[in-house]
Structures are given as structure tokens and as C-alpha cells.
PDB file of C-alpha atoms in Angstrom:
ATOM      1  CA  GLY X   1      12.349   8.225   1.367  1.00  0.00           C
ATOM      2  CA  ALA X   2      13.239   4.653   2.095  1.00  0.00           C
ATOM      3  CA  VAL X   3      13.715   1.698  -0.204  1.00  0.00           C
ATOM      4  CA  VAL X   4      11.957  -1.638  -0.041  1.00  0.00           C
ATOM      5  CA  SER X   5      12.744  -4.295  -2.602  1.00  0.00           C
ATOM      6  CA  GLN X   6      10.976  -7.493  -3.600  1.00  0.00           C
ATOM      7  CA  HIS X   7      12.239 -10.532  -5.411  1.00  0.00           C
ATOM      8  CA  PRO X   8      11.243 -11.886  -7.795  1.00  0.00           C
ATOM      9  CA  SER X   9       9.296  -9.209  -9.633  1.00  0.00           C
ATOM     10  CA  TRP X  10       7.293 -11.865 -11.435  1.00  0.00           C
ATOM     11  CA  VAL X  11       7.020 -15.639 -11.278  1.00  0.00           C
ATOM     12  CA  ILE X  12       5.112 -18.281 -13.179  1.00  0.00           C
ATOM     13  CA  CYS X  13       4.690 -21.674 -11.586  1.00  0.00           C
ATOM     14  CA  LYS X  14       2.755 -24.882 -12.013  1.00  0.00           C
ATOM     15  CA  SER X  15      -0.194 -25.717  -9.840  1.00  0.00           C
ATOM     16  CA  GLY X  16       0.853 -27.571  -6.699  1.00  0.00           C
ATOM     17  CA  THR X  17       4.300 -26.055  -6.396  1.00  0.00           C
ATOM     18  CA  SER X  18       5.491 -23.596  -3.759  1.00  0.00           C
ATOM     19  CA  VAL X  19       6.780 -20.113  -4.423  1.00  0.00           C
ATOM     20  CA  LYS X  20       8.873 -17.927  -2.139  1.00  0.00           C
ATOM     21  CA  ILE X  21       8.782 -14.139  -2.344  1.00  0.00           C
ATOM     22  CA  GLU X  22      11.347 -11.979  -0.559  1.00  0.00           C
ATOM     23  CA  CYS X  23      10.845  -8.500   0.849  1.00  0.00           C
ATOM     24  CA  ARG X  24      13.844  -6.475   1.952  1.00  0.00           C
ATOM     25  CA  SER X  25      14.229  -3.072   3.527  1.00  0.00           C
ATOM     26  CA  LEU X  26      17.435  -1.813   1.957  1.00  0.00           C
ATOM     27  CA  ASP X  27      18.342   1.234   3.989  1.00  0.00           C
ATOM     28  CA  PHE X  28      16.502   0.818   7.269  1.00  0.00           C
ATOM     29  CA  GLN X  29      15.599  -1.864   9.743  1.00  0.00           C
ATOM     30  CA  ALA X  30      12.043  -3.058  10.064  1.00  0.00           C
ATOM     31  CA  THR X  31      10.847  -5.133  12.982  1.00  0.00           C
ATOM     32  CA  THR X  32       7.469  -5.272  11.288  1.00  0.00           C
ATOM     33  CA  MET X  33       6.570  -5.780   7.657  1.00  0.00           C
ATOM     34  CA  PHE X  34       3.213  -6.248   6.001  1.00  0.00           C
ATOM     35  CA  TRP X  35       2.077  -8.439   3.142  1.00  0.00           C
ATOM     36  CA  TYR X  36      -0.772  -7.472   0.831  1.00  0.00           C
ATOM     37  CA  ARG X  37      -2.371  -8.974  -2.223  1.00  0.00           C
ATOM     38  CA  GLN X  38      -4.021  -7.047  -4.991  1.00  0.00           C
ATOM     39  CA  PHE X  39      -6.359  -8.417  -7.642  1.00  0.00           C
ATOM     40  CA  PRO X  40      -6.702  -6.627 -10.995  1.00  0.00           C
ATOM     41  CA  LYS X  41      -8.369  -3.242 -10.711  1.00  0.00           C
ATOM     42  CA  GLN X  42      -8.864  -3.704  -6.995  1.00  0.00           C
ATOM     43  CA  SER X  43      -7.273  -2.190  -3.963  1.00  0.00           C
ATOM     44  CA  LEU X  44      -4.759  -3.738  -1.600  1.00  0.00           C
ATOM     45  CA  MET X  45      -5.924  -6.211   0.985  1.00  0.00           C
ATOM     46  CA  LEU X  46      -3.771  -6.837   4.022  1.00  0.00           C
ATOM     47  CA  MET X  47      -2.902 -10.497   4.398  1.00  0.00           C
ATOM     48  CA  ALA X  48      -0.615 -10.608   7.401  1.00  0.00           C
ATOM     49  CA  THR X  49       1.807  -8.798   9.645  1.00  0.00           C
ATOM     50  CA  SER X  50       5.337 -10.168   9.674  1.00  0.00           C
ATOM     51  CA  ASN X  51       7.097  -9.786  13.016  1.00  0.00           C
ATOM     52  CA  GLU X  52      10.841 -10.147  13.430  1.00  0.00           C
ATOM     53  CA  GLY X  53      11.603 -12.835  15.968  1.00  0.00           C
ATOM     54  CA  SER X  54       8.041 -14.030  16.425  1.00  0.00           C
ATOM     55  CA  LYS X  55       5.138 -15.543  14.536  1.00  0.00           C
ATOM     56  CA  ALA X  56       3.268 -13.645  11.899  1.00  0.00           C
ATOM     57  CA  THR X  57      -0.265 -12.517  12.580  1.00  0.00           C
ATOM     58  CA  TYR X  58      -2.791 -13.190   9.859  1.00  0.00           C
ATOM     59  CA  GLU X  59      -5.910 -11.306   8.884  1.00  0.00           C
ATOM     60  CA  GLN X  60      -9.247 -13.026   9.080  1.00  0.00           C
ATOM     61  CA  GLY X  61      -9.801 -15.408   6.213  1.00  0.00           C
ATOM     62  CA  VAL X  62      -6.127 -15.808   5.293  1.00  0.00           C
ATOM     63  CA  GLU X  63      -4.855 -19.387   5.566  1.00  0.00           C
ATOM     64  CA  LYS X  64      -1.663 -19.329   7.565  1.00  0.00           C
ATOM     65  CA  ASP X  65      -0.689 -22.828   6.464  1.00  0.00           C
ATOM     66  CA  LYS X  66      -0.937 -21.756   2.856  1.00  0.00           C
ATOM     67  CA  PHE X  67       0.840 -18.429   3.156  1.00  0.00           C
ATOM     68  CA  LEU X  68       3.922 -19.027   5.278  1.00  0.00           C
ATOM     69  CA  ILE X  69       5.682 -15.954   6.539  1.00  0.00           C
ATOM     70  CA  ASN X  70       9.144 -15.808   8.011  1.00  0.00           C
ATOM     71  CA  HIS X  71      10.798 -12.636   9.275  1.00  0.00           C
ATOM     72  CA  ALA X  72      14.383 -13.855   9.271  1.00  0.00           C
ATOM     73  CA  SER X  73      16.105 -10.601  10.130  1.00  0.00           C
ATOM     74  CA  LEU X  74      15.479  -6.919  10.641  1.00  0.00           C
ATOM     75  CA  THR X  75      15.671  -6.374   6.887  1.00  0.00           C
ATOM     76  CA  LEU X  76      14.100  -9.497   5.389  1.00  0.00           C
ATOM     77  CA  SER X  77      10.660 -11.063   5.382  1.00  0.00           C
ATOM     78  CA  THR X  78       9.620 -13.926   3.123  1.00  0.00           C
ATOM     79  CA  LEU X  79       6.202 -15.072   1.983  1.00  0.00           C
ATOM     80  CA  THR X  80       5.902 -18.636   0.738  1.00  0.00           C
ATOM     81  CA  VAL X  81       2.781 -19.604  -1.149  1.00  0.00           C
ATOM     82  CA  THR X  82       2.514 -23.342  -0.600  1.00  0.00           C
ATOM     83  CA  SER X  83       0.782 -25.708  -3.004  1.00  0.00           C
ATOM     84  CA  ALA X  84      -0.158 -22.824  -5.228  1.00  0.00           C
ATOM     85  CA  HIS X  85      -3.333 -22.951  -7.287  1.00  0.00           C
ATOM     86  CA  PRO X  86      -4.591 -20.703 -10.079  1.00  0.00           C
ATOM     87  CA  GLU X  87      -6.777 -18.768  -7.640  1.00  0.00           C
ATOM     88  CA  ASP X  88      -3.585 -17.698  -5.833  1.00  0.00           C
ATOM     89  CA  SER X  89      -2.518 -15.784  -8.929  1.00  0.00           C
ATOM     90  CA  SER X  90      -2.282 -12.179  -7.850  1.00  0.00           C
ATOM     91  CA  PHE X  91      -0.008  -9.218  -7.267  1.00  0.00           C
ATOM     92  CA  TYR X  92       1.712  -9.522  -3.885  1.00  0.00           C
ATOM     93  CA  ILE X  93       3.153  -6.392  -2.287  1.00  0.00           C
ATOM     94  CA  CYS X  94       5.034  -5.903   0.943  1.00  0.00           C
ATOM     95  CA  SER X  95       5.511  -2.791   3.008  1.00  0.00           C
ATOM     96  CA  ALA X  96       7.554  -1.676   5.966  1.00  0.00           C
ATOM     97  CA  PRO X  97       6.976   1.276   8.259  1.00  0.00           C
ATOM     98  CA  LYS X  98       9.952   3.467   8.882  1.00  0.00           C
ATOM     99  CA  THR X  99       9.977   5.139  12.226  1.00  0.00           C
ATOM    100  CA  GLY X 100      11.359   8.504  11.296  1.00  0.00           C
ATOM    101  CA  THR X 101      13.168  10.838  13.574  1.00  0.00           C
ATOM    102  CA  SER X 102      10.720  13.627  12.836  1.00  0.00           C
ATOM    103  CA  ALA X 103       7.086  13.746  13.797  1.00  0.00           C
ATOM    104  CA  ARG X 104       6.262  14.426  10.176  1.00  0.00           C
ATOM    105  CA  SER X 105       7.538  11.066   8.938  1.00  0.00           C
ATOM    106  CA  TYR X 106       6.629   8.878  11.881  1.00  0.00           C
ATOM    107  CA  ASN X 107       5.149   5.544  10.798  1.00  0.00           C
ATOM    108  CA  GLU X 108       5.366   6.328   7.102  1.00  0.00           C
ATOM    109  CA  GLN X 109       4.932   3.103   5.153  1.00  0.00           C
ATOM    110  CA  PHE X 110       7.159   2.249   2.228  1.00  0.00           C
ATOM    111  CA  PHE X 111       6.155  -0.330  -0.321  1.00  0.00           C
ATOM    112  CA  GLY X 112       8.051  -2.771  -2.453  1.00  0.00           C
ATOM    113  CA  PRO X 113       7.542  -2.894  -6.227  1.00  0.00           C
ATOM    114  CA  GLY X 114       5.373  -5.985  -5.990  1.00  0.00           C
ATOM    115  CA  THR X 115       5.577  -9.560  -7.268  1.00  0.00           C
ATOM    116  CA  ARG X 116       3.257 -10.798  -9.980  1.00  0.00           C
ATOM    117  CA  LEU X 117       2.435 -14.475  -9.359  1.00  0.00           C
ATOM    118  CA  THR X 118       0.817 -16.528 -12.095  1.00  0.00           C
ATOM    119  CA  VAL X 119      -0.116 -20.120 -11.298  1.00  0.00           C
ATOM    120  CA  LEU X 120      -0.813 -22.297 -14.318  1.00  0.00           C
TER     121      LEU X 120
ATOM    122  CA  LYS I   1     -14.402  -1.943  11.217  1.00  0.00           C
ATOM    123  CA  GLN I   2     -12.658   0.857   9.332  1.00  0.00           C
ATOM    124  CA  GLU I   3     -13.904   1.530   5.807  1.00  0.00           C
ATOM    125  CA  VAL I   4     -12.243   3.885   3.377  1.00  0.00           C
ATOM    126  CA  THR I   5     -14.028   5.281   0.343  1.00  0.00           C
ATOM    127  CA  GLN I   6     -12.552   7.230  -2.531  1.00  0.00           C
ATOM    128  CA  ILE I   7     -14.532   9.390  -4.901  1.00  0.00           C
ATOM    129  CA  PRO I   8     -14.510   9.521  -7.853  1.00  0.00           C
ATOM    130  CA  ALA I   9     -13.479   6.039  -8.961  1.00  0.00           C
ATOM    131  CA  ALA I  10     -12.135   7.486 -12.188  1.00  0.00           C
ATOM    132  CA  LEU I  11     -11.391  10.972 -13.413  1.00  0.00           C
ATOM    133  CA  SER I  12     -10.265  12.285 -16.778  1.00  0.00           C
ATOM    134  CA  VAL I  13      -9.235  15.915 -17.191  1.00  0.00           C
ATOM    135  CA  PRO I  14      -7.272  17.977 -19.702  1.00  0.00           C
ATOM    136  CA  GLU I  15      -3.696  18.890 -18.962  1.00  0.00           C
ATOM    137  CA  GLY I  16      -3.194  22.013 -16.871  1.00  0.00           C
ATOM    138  CA  GLU I  17      -6.337  21.720 -14.781  1.00  0.00           C
ATOM    139  CA  ASN I  18      -6.343  21.715 -11.013  1.00  0.00           C
ATOM    140  CA  LEU I  19      -8.179  18.767  -9.483  1.00  0.00           C
ATOM    141  CA  VAL I  20      -9.295  17.313  -6.177  1.00  0.00           C
ATOM    142  CA  LEU I  21      -9.474  13.684  -5.135  1.00  0.00           C
ATOM    143  CA  ASN I  22     -11.586  12.736  -2.154  1.00  0.00           C
ATOM    144  CA  CYS I  23     -11.137  10.149   0.570  1.00  0.00           C
ATOM    145  CA  SER I  24     -13.445   9.420   3.480  1.00  0.00           C
ATOM    146  CA  PHE I  25     -13.124   7.018   6.391  1.00  0.00           C
ATOM    147  CA  THR I  26     -15.628   5.774   8.934  1.00  0.00           C
ATOM    148  CA  ASP I  27     -13.548   5.568  12.119  1.00  0.00           C
ATOM    149  CA  SER I  28     -11.817   8.777  13.138  1.00  0.00           C
ATOM    150  CA  ALA I  29      -9.453   6.968  15.530  1.00  0.00           C
ATOM    151  CA  ILE I  30      -6.511   6.955  13.145  1.00  0.00           C
ATOM    152  CA  TYR I  31      -2.809   7.570  13.605  1.00  0.00           C
ATOM    153  CA  ASN I  32      -2.204   8.995  10.171  1.00  0.00           C
ATOM    154  CA  LEU I  33      -3.427   9.086   6.597  1.00  0.00           C
ATOM    155  CA  GLN I  34      -1.212   8.457   3.626  1.00  0.00           C
ATOM    156  CA  TRP I  35      -1.702   9.158  -0.065  1.00  0.00           C
ATOM    157  CA  PHE I  36      -0.031   6.881  -2.580  1.00  0.00           C
ATOM    158  CA  ARG I  37       0.373   6.728  -6.310  1.00  0.00           C
ATOM    159  CA  GLN I  38       0.345   3.426  -8.194  1.00  0.00           C
ATOM    160  CA  ASP I  39       1.303   3.060 -11.834  1.00  0.00           C
ATOM    161  CA  PRO I  40      -0.039   0.018 -13.713  1.00  0.00           C
ATOM    162  CA  GLY I  41       1.680  -3.185 -12.627  1.00  0.00           C
ATOM    163  CA  LYS I  42       3.857  -1.373 -10.151  1.00  0.00           C
ATOM    164  CA  GLY I  43       4.127  -0.942  -6.410  1.00  0.00           C
ATOM    165  CA  LEU I  44       3.058   2.073  -4.415  1.00  0.00           C
ATOM    166  CA  THR I  45       4.869   5.376  -4.166  1.00  0.00           C
ATOM    167  CA  SER I  46       4.215   7.408  -1.044  1.00  0.00           C
ATOM    168  CA  LEU I  47       3.136  10.940  -1.898  1.00  0.00           C
ATOM    169  CA  LEU I  48       2.113  12.558   1.365  1.00  0.00           C
ATOM    170  CA  LEU I  49       1.704  11.489   4.960  1.00  0.00           C
ATOM    171  CA  ILE I  50      -0.521  13.453   7.336  1.00  0.00           C
ATOM    172  CA  GLN I  51      -0.290  12.675  11.026  1.00  0.00           C
ATOM    173  CA  SER I  52      -3.560  12.664  12.962  1.00  0.00           C
ATOM    174  CA  SER I  53      -2.617  15.912  14.694  1.00  0.00           C
ATOM    175  CA  GLN I  54      -1.971  17.709  11.416  1.00  0.00           C
ATOM    176  CA  ARG I  55      -4.363  19.427   9.029  1.00  0.00           C
ATOM    177  CA  GLU I  56      -2.406  19.383   5.796  1.00  0.00           C
ATOM    178  CA  GLN I  57       0.822  18.553   4.046  1.00  0.00           C
ATOM    179  CA  THR I  58       2.303  19.909   0.844  1.00  0.00           C
ATOM    180  CA  SER I  59       4.820  18.562  -1.609  1.00  0.00           C
ATOM    181  CA  GLY I  60       5.380  20.432  -4.841  1.00  0.00           C
ATOM    182  CA  ARG I  61       2.109  20.566  -6.769  1.00  0.00           C
ATOM    183  CA  LEU I  62       0.390  18.284  -4.273  1.00  0.00           C
ATOM    184  CA  ASN I  63      -1.504  19.341  -1.194  1.00  0.00           C
ATOM    185  CA  ALA I  64      -3.329  16.963   1.105  1.00  0.00           C
ATOM    186  CA  SER I  65      -5.713  17.985   3.851  1.00  0.00           C
ATOM    187  CA  LEU I  66      -7.132  16.018   6.738  1.00  0.00           C
ATOM    188  CA  ASP I  67     -10.288  16.636   8.761  1.00  0.00           C
ATOM    189  CA  LYS I  68     -10.199  13.795  11.221  1.00  0.00           C
ATOM    190  CA  SER I  69     -13.418  14.691  13.007  1.00  0.00           C
ATOM    191  CA  SER I  70     -15.441  14.480   9.816  1.00  0.00           C
ATOM    192  CA  GLY I  71     -13.457  11.539   8.454  1.00  0.00           C
ATOM    193  CA  ARG I  72     -12.305  13.233   5.270  1.00  0.00           C
ATOM    194  CA  SER I  73      -9.161  13.940   3.335  1.00  0.00           C
ATOM    195  CA  THR I  74      -8.570  15.581  -0.004  1.00  0.00           C
ATOM    196  CA  LEU I  75      -5.636  15.471  -2.373  1.00  0.00           C
ATOM    197  CA  TYR I  76      -5.277  18.595  -4.470  1.00  0.00           C
ATOM    198  CA  ILE I  77      -3.162  18.428  -7.614  1.00  0.00           C
ATOM    199  CA  ALA I  78      -2.287  21.748  -9.200  1.00  0.00           C
ATOM    200  CA  ALA I  79      -1.521  22.280 -12.857  1.00  0.00           C
ATOM    201  CA  SER I  80      -1.959  18.624 -13.785  1.00  0.00           C
ATOM    202  CA  GLN I  81       0.418  16.979 -16.260  1.00  0.00           C
ATOM    203  CA  PRO I  82       0.130  13.795 -18.354  1.00  0.00           C
ATOM    204  CA  GLY I  83       2.761  12.235 -16.088  1.00  0.00           C
ATOM    205  CA  ASP I  84       0.312  12.524 -13.199  1.00  0.00           C
ATOM    206  CA  SER I  85      -1.834   9.815 -14.797  1.00  0.00           C
ATOM    207  CA  ALA I  86      -1.969   6.913 -12.339  1.00  0.00           C
ATOM    208  CA  THR I  87      -4.177   5.403  -9.669  1.00  0.00           C
ATOM    209  CA  TYR I  88      -4.199   7.351  -6.425  1.00  0.00           C
ATOM    210  CA  LEU I  89      -4.836   5.475  -3.202  1.00  0.00           C
ATOM    211  CA  CYS I  90      -5.479   6.811   0.248  1.00  0.00           C
ATOM    212  CA  ALA I  91      -4.931   4.702   3.323  1.00  0.00           C
ATOM    213  CA  VAL I  92      -5.496   5.262   7.015  1.00  0.00           C
ATOM    214  CA  MET I  93      -3.394   3.740   9.751  1.00  0.00           C
ATOM    215  CA  GLY I  94      -5.148   2.270  12.739  1.00  0.00           C
ATOM    216  CA  GLY I  95      -3.802   0.107  15.517  1.00  0.00           C
ATOM    217  CA  ALA I  96      -0.727  -2.113  15.066  1.00  0.00           C
ATOM    218  CA  GLN I  97       0.446   0.100  12.175  1.00  0.00           C
ATOM    219  CA  LYS I  98      -2.085  -1.534   9.857  1.00  0.00           C
ATOM    220  CA  LEU I  99      -3.207   0.366   6.792  1.00  0.00           C
ATOM    221  CA  VAL I 100      -6.730   0.245   5.403  1.00  0.00           C
ATOM    222  CA  PHE I 101      -6.936   1.297   1.775  1.00  0.00           C
ATOM    223  CA  GLY I 102      -9.597   2.899  -0.323  1.00  0.00           C
ATOM    224  CA  GLN I 103     -10.428   1.509  -3.740  1.00  0.00           C
ATOM    225  CA  GLY I 104      -8.468   4.233  -5.474  1.00  0.00           C
ATOM    226  CA  THR I 105      -9.122   6.921  -8.050  1.00  0.00           C
ATOM    227  CA  ARG I 106      -7.888   6.200 -11.560  1.00  0.00           C
ATOM    228  CA  LEU I 107      -6.686   9.536 -12.934  1.00  0.00           C
ATOM    229  CA  THR I 108      -6.082  10.273 -16.601  1.00  0.00           C
ATOM    230  CA  ILE I 109      -4.596  13.581 -17.708  1.00  0.00           C
ATOM    231  CA  ASN I 110      -5.172  14.235 -21.385  1.00  0.00           C
ATOM    232  CA  PRO I 111      -2.519  16.184 -23.299  1.00  0.00           C
TER     233      PRO I 111
END
């Protein structure tokens, strides 16, 4: 498999502050990464696609000025939750597709361990 | 718009049983289908990936099948163990490598 890491694994912040979450592909390069959020006992909802060297593309209903995404290199994407509010509290997960050399593994997505954000 | 449904939402079985988890999707124009496992408070672990041209994949006690024309996939777990307890998610990949997830099946294996 491939390894994707996230940092921090959990964060607690005060309402109105900004929080940055990092997503790294440790053993492969990823020109594209994805950011999801997951509410308790619910499935993952795609928020945005992070593109290395260009702007992120956001899913309908996701505020791009609130959730800033930067794909700084082929192994790092960051999600910044600006002016966080309690309703932003959630589990944020990133993923990266690894283009394998075999047809079997082509476009397999690997996920980070997630970041638990709690906004007080 | 692609919709993915997983049945059942929850399943509890005694250890040792074989079981089947179901996943259906509305748009058959997919690139692949992936099954994941998620433990509470954790990220996702990829279990099996089936390309759109394939019918099934196997890994150990797990076997996943794909019938793209009917929009269905199944995950078969043989000889279940308590360590298999987790939420199982299926996801289909459409354009731009985007995944659409089902709601998951919460599996409990009782010792």
C-alpha cells in the first residue's frame, strides 16, 4: 500500500480562530489530493479537490473562502479552516490516489488517519 | 448524480460465520469501486479495489465482486473474527478521480 499522513490528529480551538491541517503522501507523489469531512455516524462527504500548482476545486455548497486549500508540493496539501465556528467541528480526512504501475492498483485511493477538529 | 447505497446499515453475527455486505450504485459509468474499513475515530483502510473491467478481487478472507451493469457490488467475508468488527464503506470512482461513498455497514462480530 501507500502511506498518507495527517497532522495534527486532533485539535481544539476557540471560535473565531483559524486551524491548519496538513496532509502528506509519504512514499509517493500526488498531483491531486482530496479533502473530506465526516460527521458522527455519517459517511464521508467530499469537500474539495486539491491540485498541485493550481487552485483547488470545491464541491457545491462548500465555502472556498472558509476552507482554504493549498497544494504546496507533490507531497503536501493543507486545509485551513478560517474563522472556525462550532458547526465546523468534524472529522476531516484527506486522500490521495496512487497511480500504480499495474492495472489492478490504478487509481487506488489512500486515506490519511483523519483530524478531529473541535471548535469551542 | 451518483448515489451509493449500502445494505444493511448494521449487522451483528457470531464469530466464525460467513457474511455478505451489499453495495449498489445508480450510475454504472464508474472507473472502479473500492471497499474500505473504518475503525471508530480512525481513517480509512483500503481493503479491495475492483477496476470497472473486472468482476472480482480477493484478499485473504475477503472477496469483492462487481456487476457494473446492474450497479451492484458485494463484499464477502469468510470465517468472521471479532477483529473484523468495524464500519465497512464502499465507494465508486467517477470522473476526476472523485469518490462517492455509501453510508457504510457497521459490522459487529460477537465472540
